[in-house]
Tab-separated table of C-alpha atoms and ligand atoms in Angstrom:
chain	number	residue	atom	x	y	z
A	1	MET	CA	0.000	0.000	0.000
A	2	LYS	CA	1.289	3.476	-0.868
A	3	ARG	CA	2.071	5.597	2.190
A	4	GLY	CA	0.809	9.160	2.457
A	5	GLN	CA	3.198	12.110	2.207
A	6	PHE	CA	2.975	15.842	2.829
A	7	SER	CA	3.131	17.675	-0.483
A	8	SER	CA	5.432	20.523	0.601
A	9	ARG	CA	7.442	21.960	3.469
A	10	LEU	CA	4.636	24.382	4.237
A	11	ALA	CA	2.165	21.517	4.479
A	12	PHE	CA	4.389	19.764	7.009
A	13	ILE	CA	5.009	22.956	9.022
A	14	LEU	CA	1.293	23.695	9.195
A	15	ALA	CA	0.360	20.125	10.132
A	16	ALA	CA	3.112	19.774	12.749
A	17	SER	CA	2.446	23.250	14.171
A	18	GLY	CA	-1.235	22.344	14.150
A	19	SER	CA	-0.389	19.326	16.271
A	20	ALA	CA	1.820	21.357	18.580
A	21	VAL	CA	-0.446	24.376	18.948
A	22	GLY	CA	-3.470	23.302	20.918
A	23	LEU	CA	-5.225	23.595	24.231
A	24	GLY	CA	-1.785	23.134	25.749
A	25	ASN	CA	-0.726	26.512	24.364
A	26	ILE	CA	-3.882	28.518	24.689
A	27	TRP	CA	-5.188	27.116	27.936
A	28	GLY	CA	-2.410	25.127	29.600
A	29	PHE	CA	0.436	27.556	29.141
A	30	PRO	CA	-1.269	30.764	30.353
A	31	SER	CA	-2.854	28.811	33.235
A	32	LYS	CA	0.469	27.404	34.374
A	33	ALA	CA	2.143	30.775	33.932
A	34	ALA	CA	-0.585	32.345	36.079
A	35	GLU	CA	-0.051	29.678	38.753
A	36	ASN	CA	3.751	29.883	38.706
A	37	GLY	CA	4.688	33.528	38.775
A	38	GLY	CA	4.048	34.732	35.202
A	39	GLY	CA	7.319	35.903	33.636
A	40	ALA	CA	9.491	33.429	35.565
A	41	PHE	CA	7.514	30.531	34.133
A	42	LEU	CA	7.693	32.018	30.655
A	43	LEU	CA	11.469	32.243	30.893
A	44	MET	CA	11.893	28.664	32.127
A	45	TYR	CA	9.491	27.411	29.476
A	46	LEU	CA	11.358	29.138	26.633
A	47	PHE	CA	14.661	27.838	27.977
A	48	LEU	CA	13.413	24.235	28.144
A	49	ALA	CA	11.559	24.419	24.820
A	50	PHE	CA	14.670	25.335	22.857
A	51	LEU	CA	17.293	23.533	24.902
A	52	LEU	CA	15.485	20.295	25.567
A	53	ALA	CA	12.297	19.947	23.566
A	54	TYR	CA	13.723	21.039	20.193
A	55	PRO	CA	16.554	18.449	20.223
A	56	ALA	CA	14.049	15.803	21.337
A	57	LEU	CA	11.697	16.849	18.527
A	58	MET	CA	14.573	16.419	16.082
A	59	ALA	CA	15.166	12.902	17.410
A	60	GLU	CA	11.521	12.015	16.736
A	61	LEU	CA	11.395	13.557	13.288
A	62	THR	CA	14.635	11.855	12.235
A	63	LEU	CA	13.553	8.458	13.592
A	64	GLY	CA	10.212	8.823	11.831
A	65	ARG	CA	11.602	9.757	8.453
A	66	HIS	CA	14.230	7.049	8.659
A	67	GLY	CA	11.731	4.348	9.646
A	68	ARG	CA	8.972	5.591	7.313
A	69	SER	CA	6.336	3.922	9.465
A	70	ASN	CA	4.486	4.062	12.796
A	71	MET	CA	6.254	4.257	16.174
A	72	VAL	CA	6.224	0.508	16.946
A	73	SER	CA	7.539	-0.622	13.537
A	74	THR	CA	10.116	2.184	13.401
A	75	LEU	CA	11.643	1.339	16.782
A	76	ASP	CA	11.564	-2.325	15.830
A	77	SER	CA	13.345	-1.688	12.542
A	78	ILE	CA	16.245	0.347	13.908
A	79	THR	CA	17.123	-2.170	16.638
A	80	SER	CA	18.849	-5.533	16.471
A	81	GLY	CA	18.938	-8.380	19.004
A	82	LEU	CA	16.016	-9.655	21.023
A	83	VAL	CA	16.324	-7.377	24.069
A	84	GLN	CA	16.660	-4.200	22.034
A	85	LYS	CA	13.808	-5.203	19.763
A	86	ARG	CA	11.491	-5.960	22.674
A	87	LEU	CA	12.393	-2.636	24.276
A	88	GLY	CA	11.676	-0.873	20.990
A	89	GLN	CA	8.305	-2.553	20.590
A	90	LEU	CA	7.370	-1.874	24.216
A	91	THR	CA	8.285	1.811	23.913
A	92	GLY	CA	6.313	2.028	20.672
A	93	ILE	CA	3.257	0.407	22.204
A	94	MET	CA	3.452	2.665	25.259
A	95	GLY	CA	3.573	5.619	22.854
A	96	VAL	CA	0.457	4.422	21.009
A	97	ILE	CA	-1.394	3.862	24.299
A	98	THR	CA	-0.346	7.250	25.706
A	99	ALA	CA	-1.400	9.103	22.527
A	100	THR	CA	-4.787	7.371	22.680
A	101	MET	CA	-5.259	8.173	26.373
A	102	ILE	CA	-4.319	11.823	25.774
A	103	LEU	CA	-6.920	11.917	23.005
A	104	CYS	CA	-9.529	10.559	25.442
A	105	PHE	CA	-9.121	13.318	28.040
A	106	TYR	CA	-8.365	15.980	25.442
A	107	SER	CA	-11.656	15.309	23.659
A	108	ILE	CA	-13.573	16.012	26.874
A	109	ILE	CA	-11.993	19.468	27.244
A	110	ALA	CA	-12.335	20.137	23.505
A	111	GLY	CA	-15.995	19.158	23.836
A	112	TRP	CA	-16.434	21.878	26.498
A	113	MET	CA	-15.008	24.382	24.035
A	114	MET	CA	-17.438	23.322	21.320
A	115	ALA	CA	-20.321	23.442	23.807
A	116	HIS	CA	-19.356	26.981	24.850
A	117	THR	CA	-19.124	28.093	21.200
A	118	LEU	CA	-22.613	26.758	20.595
A	119	ALA	CA	-23.873	28.311	23.843
A	120	SER	CA	-22.685	31.760	22.739
A	121	ILE	CA	-24.542	31.307	19.452
A	122	MET	CA	-27.705	30.159	21.297
A	123	GLN	CA	-27.428	33.204	23.535
A	124	THR	CA	-27.584	35.519	20.514
A	125	LEU	CA	-30.609	33.588	19.289
A	126	LYS	CA	-32.176	34.123	22.746
A	127	MET	CA	-32.404	30.360	23.352
A	128	TYR	CA	-31.350	30.755	26.952
A	129	LYS	CA	-32.429	27.326	28.247
A	130	ILE	CA	-30.286	25.468	25.732
A	131	ALA	CA	-27.399	27.881	26.312
A	132	GLU	CA	-27.644	27.202	30.052
A	133	TRP	CA	-27.510	23.436	29.516
A	134	LEU	CA	-24.511	23.821	27.241
A	135	VAL	CA	-22.432	25.715	29.794
A	136	THR	CA	-23.437	23.601	32.789
A	137	PHE	CA	-21.137	20.714	33.726
A	138	SER	CA	-23.036	17.452	33.324
A	139	LEU	CA	-22.301	13.872	32.367
A	140	TRP	CA	-24.498	13.961	29.261
A	141	ARG	CA	-23.189	17.238	27.976
A	142	ASN	CA	-19.636	15.960	28.383
A	143	ILE	CA	-20.382	12.661	26.662
A	144	CYS	CA	-22.305	14.255	23.768
A	145	PHE	CA	-19.619	16.806	22.998
A	146	SER	CA	-16.572	14.596	23.420
A	147	THR	CA	-18.276	12.105	21.088
A	148	ALA	CA	-18.985	14.865	18.564
A	149	PHE	CA	-15.404	16.061	18.774
A	150	ILE	CA	-13.925	12.574	18.290
A	151	SER	CA	-16.270	12.009	15.332
A	152	LEU	CA	-15.045	15.220	13.713
A	153	THR	CA	-11.440	14.099	14.167
A	154	LEU	CA	-12.346	10.702	12.726
A	155	LEU	CA	-13.751	12.330	9.581
A	156	VAL	CA	-10.506	14.207	8.940
A	157	ILE	CA	-8.241	11.237	9.612
A	158	SER	CA	-10.247	8.790	7.533
A	159	ALA	CA	-9.593	11.028	4.496
A	160	GLY	CA	-5.841	10.319	4.731
A	161	VAL	CA	-2.628	12.331	4.933
A	162	GLU	CA	-2.957	14.715	1.953
A	163	LYS	CA	-6.728	14.932	1.724
A	164	GLY	CA	-7.380	14.961	5.460
A	165	ILE	CA	-4.501	16.077	7.692
A	166	GLU	CA	-2.848	18.382	5.154
A	167	ILE	CA	-5.920	20.105	3.735
A	168	TRP	CA	-7.495	20.720	7.119
A	169	SER	CA	-4.271	21.986	8.677
A	170	LYS	CA	-3.923	24.441	5.791
A	171	ARG	CA	-7.479	25.660	6.286
A	172	LEU	CA	-7.626	25.777	10.055
A	173	MET	CA	-4.226	27.138	11.076
A	174	PRO	CA	-4.576	30.558	9.377
A	175	CYS	CA	-8.106	30.924	10.850
A	176	MET	CA	-6.748	30.127	14.279
A	177	LEU	CA	-3.952	32.683	14.010
A	178	LEU	CA	-6.279	35.415	12.766
A	179	LEU	CA	-8.735	34.821	15.599
A	180	LEU	CA	-5.908	34.865	18.141
A	181	LEU	CA	-4.411	38.124	16.856
A	182	GLY	CA	-7.811	39.800	16.628
A	183	LEU	CA	-8.664	38.830	20.201
A	184	ILE	CA	-5.287	40.042	21.528
A	185	VAL	CA	-5.766	43.472	19.985
A	186	TYR	CA	-9.276	43.669	21.394
A	187	VAL	CA	-8.345	42.561	24.919
A	188	LEU	CA	-5.260	44.766	25.166
A	189	LEU	CA	-7.470	47.792	24.531
A	190	GLN	CA	-9.579	46.990	27.609
A	191	PRO	CA	-8.926	48.807	30.920
A	192	GLY	CA	-6.742	46.801	33.301
A	193	ALA	CA	-5.148	44.655	30.569
A	194	GLU	CA	-1.805	46.433	30.844
A	195	GLU	CA	-1.226	45.213	34.386
A	196	GLY	CA	-1.759	41.615	33.248
A	197	LEU	CA	0.705	42.068	30.433
A	198	LYS	CA	3.304	43.279	32.911
A	199	ILE	CA	2.801	40.277	35.213
A	200	PHE	CA	3.119	37.926	32.264
A	201	LEU	CA	6.231	39.462	30.780
A	202	VAL	CA	8.306	40.633	33.762
A	203	PRO	CA	9.947	37.674	35.542
A	204	ASP	CA	10.319	37.402	39.303
A	205	PHE	CA	13.739	35.711	39.331
A	206	THR	CA	13.357	34.363	42.870
A	207	GLN	CA	10.779	31.874	41.593
A	208	LEU	CA	13.063	30.391	38.939
A	209	ALA	CA	14.627	27.817	41.268
A	210	ASP	CA	11.269	26.438	42.425
A	211	PRO	CA	11.352	22.676	41.531
A	212	GLN	CA	7.603	22.683	40.991
A	213	LEU	CA	7.976	25.472	38.450
A	214	ILE	CA	10.710	23.572	36.605
A	215	LEU	CA	8.751	20.296	36.460
A	216	SER	CA	5.654	22.099	35.382
A	217	ALA	CA	7.554	23.935	32.610
A	218	LEU	CA	9.147	20.661	31.488
A	219	GLY	CA	5.798	18.877	31.255
A	220	GLN	CA	4.398	21.875	29.425
A	221	ALA	CA	7.250	21.966	26.901
A	222	PHE	CA	6.890	18.256	26.063
A	223	PHE	CA	3.118	18.372	25.943
A	224	SER	CA	3.114	21.491	23.835
A	225	LEU	CA	5.485	20.083	21.224
A	226	SER	CA	3.455	16.827	21.206
A	227	LEU	CA	6.568	14.819	22.106
A	228	GLY	CA	7.142	11.236	23.171
A	229	VAL	CA	3.962	9.643	21.921
A	230	GLY	CA	4.840	9.236	18.252
A	231	THR	CA	2.852	12.115	16.759
A	232	MET	CA	5.954	13.920	15.573
A	233	LEU	CA	7.498	10.598	14.620
A	234	ILE	CA	4.577	9.733	12.353
A	235	TYR	CA	4.440	13.248	10.871
A	236	GLY	CA	8.199	12.941	10.309
A	237	SER	CA	7.552	9.730	8.381
A	238	TYR	CA	5.361	11.703	5.964
A	239	ILE	CA	8.036	14.345	5.166
A	240	ARG	CA	9.788	14.227	1.818
A	241	SER	CA	13.356	12.876	1.890
A	242	ASP	CA	14.908	16.041	0.474
A	243	GLU	CA	13.428	18.244	3.196
A	244	ASN	CA	15.783	20.098	5.547
A	245	LEU	CA	14.763	18.521	8.872
A	246	PRO	CA	16.672	20.770	11.333
A	247	VAL	CA	15.114	23.866	9.762
A	248	ALA	CA	11.625	22.346	9.566
A	249	GLY	CA	11.867	21.276	13.235
A	250	ALA	CA	13.087	24.724	14.276
A	251	LEU	CA	10.195	26.412	12.478
A	252	VAL	CA	7.709	24.170	14.288
A	253	THR	CA	9.334	24.944	17.654
A	254	VAL	CA	9.307	28.682	16.977
A	255	SER	CA	5.671	28.719	15.891
A	256	ASP	CA	4.610	26.611	18.869
A	257	THR	CA	6.376	28.747	21.470
A	258	GLY	CA	5.321	31.874	19.580
A	259	VAL	CA	1.651	30.951	19.862
A	260	ALA	CA	2.081	30.065	23.556
A	261	VAL	CA	3.536	33.520	24.217
A	262	LEU	CA	0.740	35.162	22.205
A	263	ALA	CA	-1.848	33.174	24.153
A	264	GLY	CA	-0.283	34.401	27.393
A	265	MET	CA	-0.632	37.944	26.059
A	266	LEU	CA	-4.321	37.258	25.553
A	267	ILE	CA	-5.372	35.294	28.620
A	268	ILE	CA	-3.501	36.991	31.472
A	269	PRO	CA	-4.363	40.564	30.390
A	270	ALA	CA	-7.962	39.350	29.906
A	271	LEU	CA	-7.941	38.152	33.490
A	272	PHE	CA	-6.907	41.567	34.766
A	273	ALA	CA	-9.450	43.263	32.527
A	274	ALA	CA	-12.062	40.994	34.121
A	275	GLN	CA	-10.878	42.137	37.559
A	276	GLN	CA	-11.778	45.700	36.626
A	277	LEU	CA	-15.320	44.459	36.122
A	278	GLY	CA	-15.435	43.052	39.646
A	279	VAL	CA	-14.413	39.457	38.926
A	280	ASP	CA	-12.349	37.857	41.698
A	281	ILE	CA	-9.167	36.675	39.991
A	282	TYR	CA	-7.247	35.363	42.991
A	283	THR	CA	-7.749	32.073	44.836
A	284	GLU	CA	-7.944	31.819	48.634
A	285	THR	CA	-4.199	31.175	48.751
A	286	GLY	CA	-3.497	34.416	46.919
A	287	ARG	CA	-2.529	32.852	43.564
A	288	LEU	CA	-4.070	33.821	40.257
A	289	ILE	CA	-6.951	31.554	39.309
A	290	SER	CA	-6.246	28.991	36.624
A	291	GLY	CA	-7.717	25.958	34.867
A	292	PRO	CA	-11.484	25.728	34.274
A	293	ASP	CA	-12.240	28.650	36.633
A	294	LEU	CA	-10.129	30.873	34.436
A	295	ILE	CA	-11.522	29.780	31.075
A	296	PHE	CA	-15.155	29.152	31.940
A	297	HIS	CA	-15.855	31.748	34.664
A	298	ALA	CA	-13.439	34.678	34.616
A	299	LEU	CA	-13.246	35.067	30.840
A	300	PRO	CA	-16.996	34.712	30.168
A	301	ALA	CA	-17.526	37.293	32.935
A	302	LEU	CA	-15.228	39.607	31.016
A	303	PHE	CA	-17.100	38.958	27.772
A	304	GLU	CA	-20.397	39.718	29.508
A	305	GLY	CA	-19.073	43.081	30.607
A	306	MET	CA	-18.270	44.005	27.034
A	307	GLY	CA	-21.802	44.927	26.081
A	308	GLU	CA	-22.576	44.631	22.399
A	309	ALA	CA	-19.395	42.861	21.419
A	310	GLU	CA	-20.027	40.139	24.016
A	311	ALA	CA	-21.463	37.412	21.825
A	312	LEU	CA	-18.996	37.969	19.020
A	313	VAL	CA	-15.938	37.930	21.276
A	314	ALA	CA	-17.162	34.839	23.111
A	315	ILE	CA	-17.869	32.999	19.856
A	316	ALA	CA	-14.445	34.002	18.492
A	317	PHE	CA	-12.685	32.882	21.662
A	318	PHE	CA	-14.299	29.461	21.950
A	319	THR	CA	-14.006	28.849	18.197
A	320	LEU	CA	-10.300	29.594	18.508
A	321	MET	CA	-10.055	27.003	21.292
A	322	SER	CA	-12.036	24.406	19.318
A	323	ILE	CA	-9.922	24.804	16.167
A	324	ALA	CA	-6.663	24.622	18.097
A	325	ALA	CA	-7.908	21.439	19.772
A	326	LEU	CA	-8.964	19.841	16.502
A	327	THR	CA	-5.627	20.242	14.699
A	328	SER	CA	-3.943	18.637	17.735
A	329	SER	CA	-6.387	15.783	18.135
A	330	ILE	CA	-5.952	14.927	14.453
A	331	SER	CA	-2.294	14.190	15.137
A	332	MET	CA	-3.043	12.097	18.240
A	333	PHE	CA	-5.597	10.068	16.320
A	334	GLU	CA	-3.111	9.360	13.534
A	335	VAL	CA	-0.805	7.527	15.975
A	336	PRO	CA	-3.052	4.505	16.699
A	337	VAL	CA	-4.572	4.642	13.195
A	338	SER	CA	-1.191	4.416	11.426
A	339	TRP	CA	-0.220	1.600	13.787
A	340	ALA	CA	-3.419	-0.320	13.004
A	341	ILE	CA	-3.017	0.212	9.245
A	342	GLU	CA	0.625	-0.822	9.149
A	343	THR	CA	0.777	-3.627	11.670
A	344	GLN	CA	-2.778	-4.994	11.744
A	345	LYS	CA	-3.252	-4.541	7.968
A	346	MET	CA	-6.555	-2.705	8.368
A	347	SER	CA	-7.890	-0.233	5.806
A	348	ARG	CA	-7.687	3.448	6.826
A	349	LEU	CA	-11.437	3.665	7.165
A	350	LYS	CA	-11.724	0.574	9.349
A	351	ALA	CA	-8.781	1.637	11.505
A	352	SER	CA	-10.267	5.120	11.969
A	353	ILE	CA	-13.639	3.734	13.005
A	354	ALA	CA	-12.082	1.221	15.400
A	355	VAL	CA	-9.944	3.917	17.074
A	356	GLY	CA	-12.918	6.313	17.123
A	357	VAL	CA	-15.228	3.820	18.852
A	358	PHE	CA	-12.535	2.872	21.352
A	359	THR	CA	-11.727	6.463	22.308
A	360	ILE	CA	-15.412	7.385	22.578
A	361	LEU	CA	-15.848	4.498	25.031
A	362	ILE	CA	-12.820	5.376	27.171
A	363	SER	CA	-13.584	9.081	27.237
A	364	GLY	CA	-17.146	8.135	28.256
A	365	ILE	CA	-15.730	6.199	31.205
A	366	ILE	CA	-13.489	9.141	32.150
A	367	SER	CA	-16.514	11.465	31.978
A	368	TYR	CA	-18.534	9.069	34.128
A	369	LYS	CA	-15.869	8.868	36.834
A	370	PHE	CA	-14.665	12.393	36.199
A	371	THR	CA	-13.670	13.479	39.713
A	372	SER	CA	-11.699	10.346	40.477
A	373	ILE	CA	-10.050	9.555	37.099
A	374	PHE	CA	-9.613	12.695	34.997
A	375	GLU	CA	-6.727	14.272	36.900
A	376	ILE	CA	-4.913	10.939	37.226
A	377	VAL	CA	-5.048	10.350	33.456
A	378	VAL	CA	-3.777	13.878	32.759
A	379	VAL	CA	-0.859	13.668	35.192
A	380	ALA	CA	0.105	10.089	34.255
A	381	THR	CA	0.161	10.802	30.516
A	382	THR	CA	1.545	14.318	30.346
A	383	GLU	CA	3.800	14.703	33.373
A	384	TRP	CA	5.190	11.166	33.460
A	385	ALA	CA	4.645	9.141	30.288
A	386	GLN	CA	5.536	11.934	27.852
A	387	PRO	CA	8.923	12.899	29.378
A	388	ILE	CA	9.850	9.240	29.974
A	389	LEU	CA	8.925	8.192	26.428
A	390	SER	CA	10.787	11.198	25.060
A	391	LEU	CA	13.796	10.112	27.066
A	392	MET	CA	13.520	6.656	25.488
A	393	LEU	CA	13.285	8.135	21.982
A	394	CYS	CA	16.419	10.236	22.606
A	395	LEU	CA	18.204	7.068	23.755
A	396	PHE	CA	17.052	5.124	20.676
A	397	CYS	CA	18.128	7.934	18.381
A	398	GLY	CA	21.412	8.646	20.179
A	399	TRP	CA	22.612	5.148	21.135
A	400	LEU	CA	20.829	2.580	18.988
A	401	MET	CA	20.561	4.285	15.640
A	402	HIS	CA	23.850	3.982	13.813
A	403	ARG	CA	25.609	7.359	13.579
A	404	ASN	CA	26.154	6.890	9.845
A	405	HIS	CA	22.455	6.197	9.320
A	406	LEU	CA	21.641	9.331	11.272
A	407	LEU	CA	24.040	11.334	9.147
A	408	ASP	CA	22.765	9.864	5.856
A	409	GLU	CA	19.175	10.504	6.857
A	410	LEU	CA	19.724	14.175	7.655
A	411	LYS	CA	22.132	14.755	4.764
A	412	GLN	CA	19.450	14.027	2.183
A	413	GLY	CA	17.985	17.446	2.864
A	414	VAL	CA	21.182	19.195	4.025
A	415	PRO	CA	24.152	18.088	1.882
A	416	ASP	CA	26.692	20.174	3.837
A	417	LEU	CA	25.370	19.038	7.232
A	418	GLU	CA	28.749	17.912	8.565
A	419	SER	CA	30.298	21.336	8.375
A	420	GLY	CA	27.414	23.045	10.216
A	421	LEU	CA	26.856	23.777	13.898
A	422	PHE	CA	23.845	21.463	14.164
A	423	TRP	CA	25.787	18.279	13.425
A	424	ARG	CA	28.617	19.293	15.736
A	425	ILE	CA	26.321	19.677	18.726
A	426	TRP	CA	23.087	17.750	18.278
A	427	PRO	CA	24.154	14.051	18.126
A	428	THR	CA	26.007	14.182	21.447
A	429	TYR	CA	23.331	16.393	22.831
A	430	VAL	CA	20.451	13.896	22.274
A	431	LYS	CA	22.703	11.056	23.318
A	432	ILE	CA	23.796	12.417	26.687
A	433	PHE	CA	22.557	15.838	27.644
A	434	CYS	CA	18.835	15.462	26.892
A	435	PRO	CA	18.331	12.122	28.689
A	436	LEU	CA	20.371	13.326	31.652
A	437	LEU	CA	18.426	16.551	32.002
A	438	ILE	CA	15.069	14.775	31.758
A	439	VAL	CA	16.142	12.282	34.451
A	440	ILE	CA	17.405	15.051	36.743
A	441	ILE	CA	14.187	17.021	36.471
A	442	LEU	CA	12.003	13.945	37.027
A	443	VAL	CA	14.051	12.735	39.993
A	444	GLN	CA	14.194	16.116	41.708
A	445	SER	CA	10.416	16.283	41.657
A	446	PHE	CA	10.411	13.114	43.804
A	447	LEU	CA	12.756	14.526	46.424
A	448	PRO	CA	11.211	15.303	49.803
A	449	PHE	CA	12.203	18.988	49.795
A	450	SER	CA	10.762	19.648	46.355
B	501	LIG	N1	0.596	19.747	21.656
B	501	LIG	C1	-0.797	19.671	21.916
B	501	LIG	C2	-1.235	20.916	22.709
B	501	LIG	O1	-0.451	21.760	23.003
B	501	LIG	C3	-1.180	18.434	22.660
B	501	LIG	C4	-0.653	17.150	22.111
B	501	LIG	C5	0.005	16.268	22.942
B	501	LIG	C6	-0.863	16.813	20.774
B	501	LIG	C7	0.481	15.054	22.475
B	501	LIG	C8	-0.393	15.587	20.291
B	501	LIG	C9	0.272	14.724	21.140
B	501	LIG	O2	-2.363	21.057	23.043
C-alpha cells in the first residue's frame, strides 16, 4: 500500500504546528504561567523548549523519516537483538497507548469548548435554556460533545494524509492565528489589561529555582510540542526525503512557542481586565486563578461586561479554542490509526472507526468517573509518560541508531550538514545531555524537599 506524504514543506510545518499548537498553548500555558509567577515561568518554558524539547523533537522527526512507518515498527526496525527489539516494541506500544489516552481526556476538554461556542450562538438567538444546559457541567453534555469532537477528528483522519490532515491543517491554522491576533488586539485595549501584560512578561527571578515550576515547565514543553507519543514521529515519516529537517523542526518549535507567548498575552491581560469588572481573579491562597475557573468563569464574565461585542468575542474565543484542539487531536488520532493500518493490515477507514469507537468508550468512562479519574489520566500521561517516552526516543536515536544512518538521513535534505553547527552539537546532545536533564528534572520532583 502506498504511504501518504505531505506535499510541501509548508504543508508539514502547518500540520506539525497544528499538532503542537493546541489547548496546551492557549489554555495550559497561560494557566500554568498564572499559577507559577508569570514571567518566571515564561522564561523557564522558553529555555526548556529550545534547549530540551527542540533536540528531542529532532530525534523524533529523524527516527520517523528514517523508519517511514508508525512508532512501533520504526523502533523495531532500527534495533537488532532480542532485548533491544522488545524494548523498541514496548516503547512504541506505550507511545500508542499514551497518545490514545491523551486523546480521550483531550476530547472532553475540547468538547467543552465546542459546547461553549454553541452556547454563545444560542445566547444571541435568545435560546437561553439550551445555552444554560450547554455551559453547565453534566455527564451527558460531556459525553455528547466529546463524542462529537472525536467524530469530527475521525472524519478528517479517515480522508488520509494529503486529503485529510494536510488540507485541514492548511485551512484551520490561518483561521486560528487570525482569531488569536484579533482577540489580543481587542483585549489589550480593555482597561486593566496592561497590568496583566506586565505580570506575564516581567519575571520574578526568585521563583526560577522552584522545583515545581521547573517540572511544570518541562511537562508543558513536552506536551506542547506533542513529544514522546509518536505524533511527531509519524508526521516525520510523511516528510519528503529532500526536506531540511533541522530547519523544519526549528520552524515548528518557533511557531509553537510563539503561539504560547501570544496566548499568554491574551489570557492573562484578559484576566486583569475581568478584575476591573469586579471578577475575583485570585484564589484563597493568593494565587491567580487557573484551569477551568479561568476559562469558563473569569473570561466569560469579562465577555459579559463588554456589552454589544459580548457574543462575538465569546464565539471568536471558543471557536479559537475548538480549532486549536482539533488540529492537535488529528495528530493524536493518527498515531493509533497508522499503527493499526501498518501492523494490523486494516484499511484506513476501518482503523479510523475502530480507534474512534474505542476512544469514545474510554472518554465516556473518564466522563462518568470524572472526579476520580480525569486528573490521574492527565498527570500520568503528560507529566510522566511523555517525558519518559521522550527520554527513550532520545536514547534510541542517540545510542541505537547507527551514527552513519543518522548522518545519511539528515544529509538528504542538508548536503553540507557535517560542516554546520547542528551536526557538531546535536548528536552528542540527544545522546547524553537530553536524557540526563530529563532524568534530573524527574528525579528532583520526587525529592522530599521539592
Ligand atoms: N501539543 C498539543 C497541545 O499543546 C497536545 C498534544 C500532545 C498533541 C500530544 C499531540 C500529542 O495542546
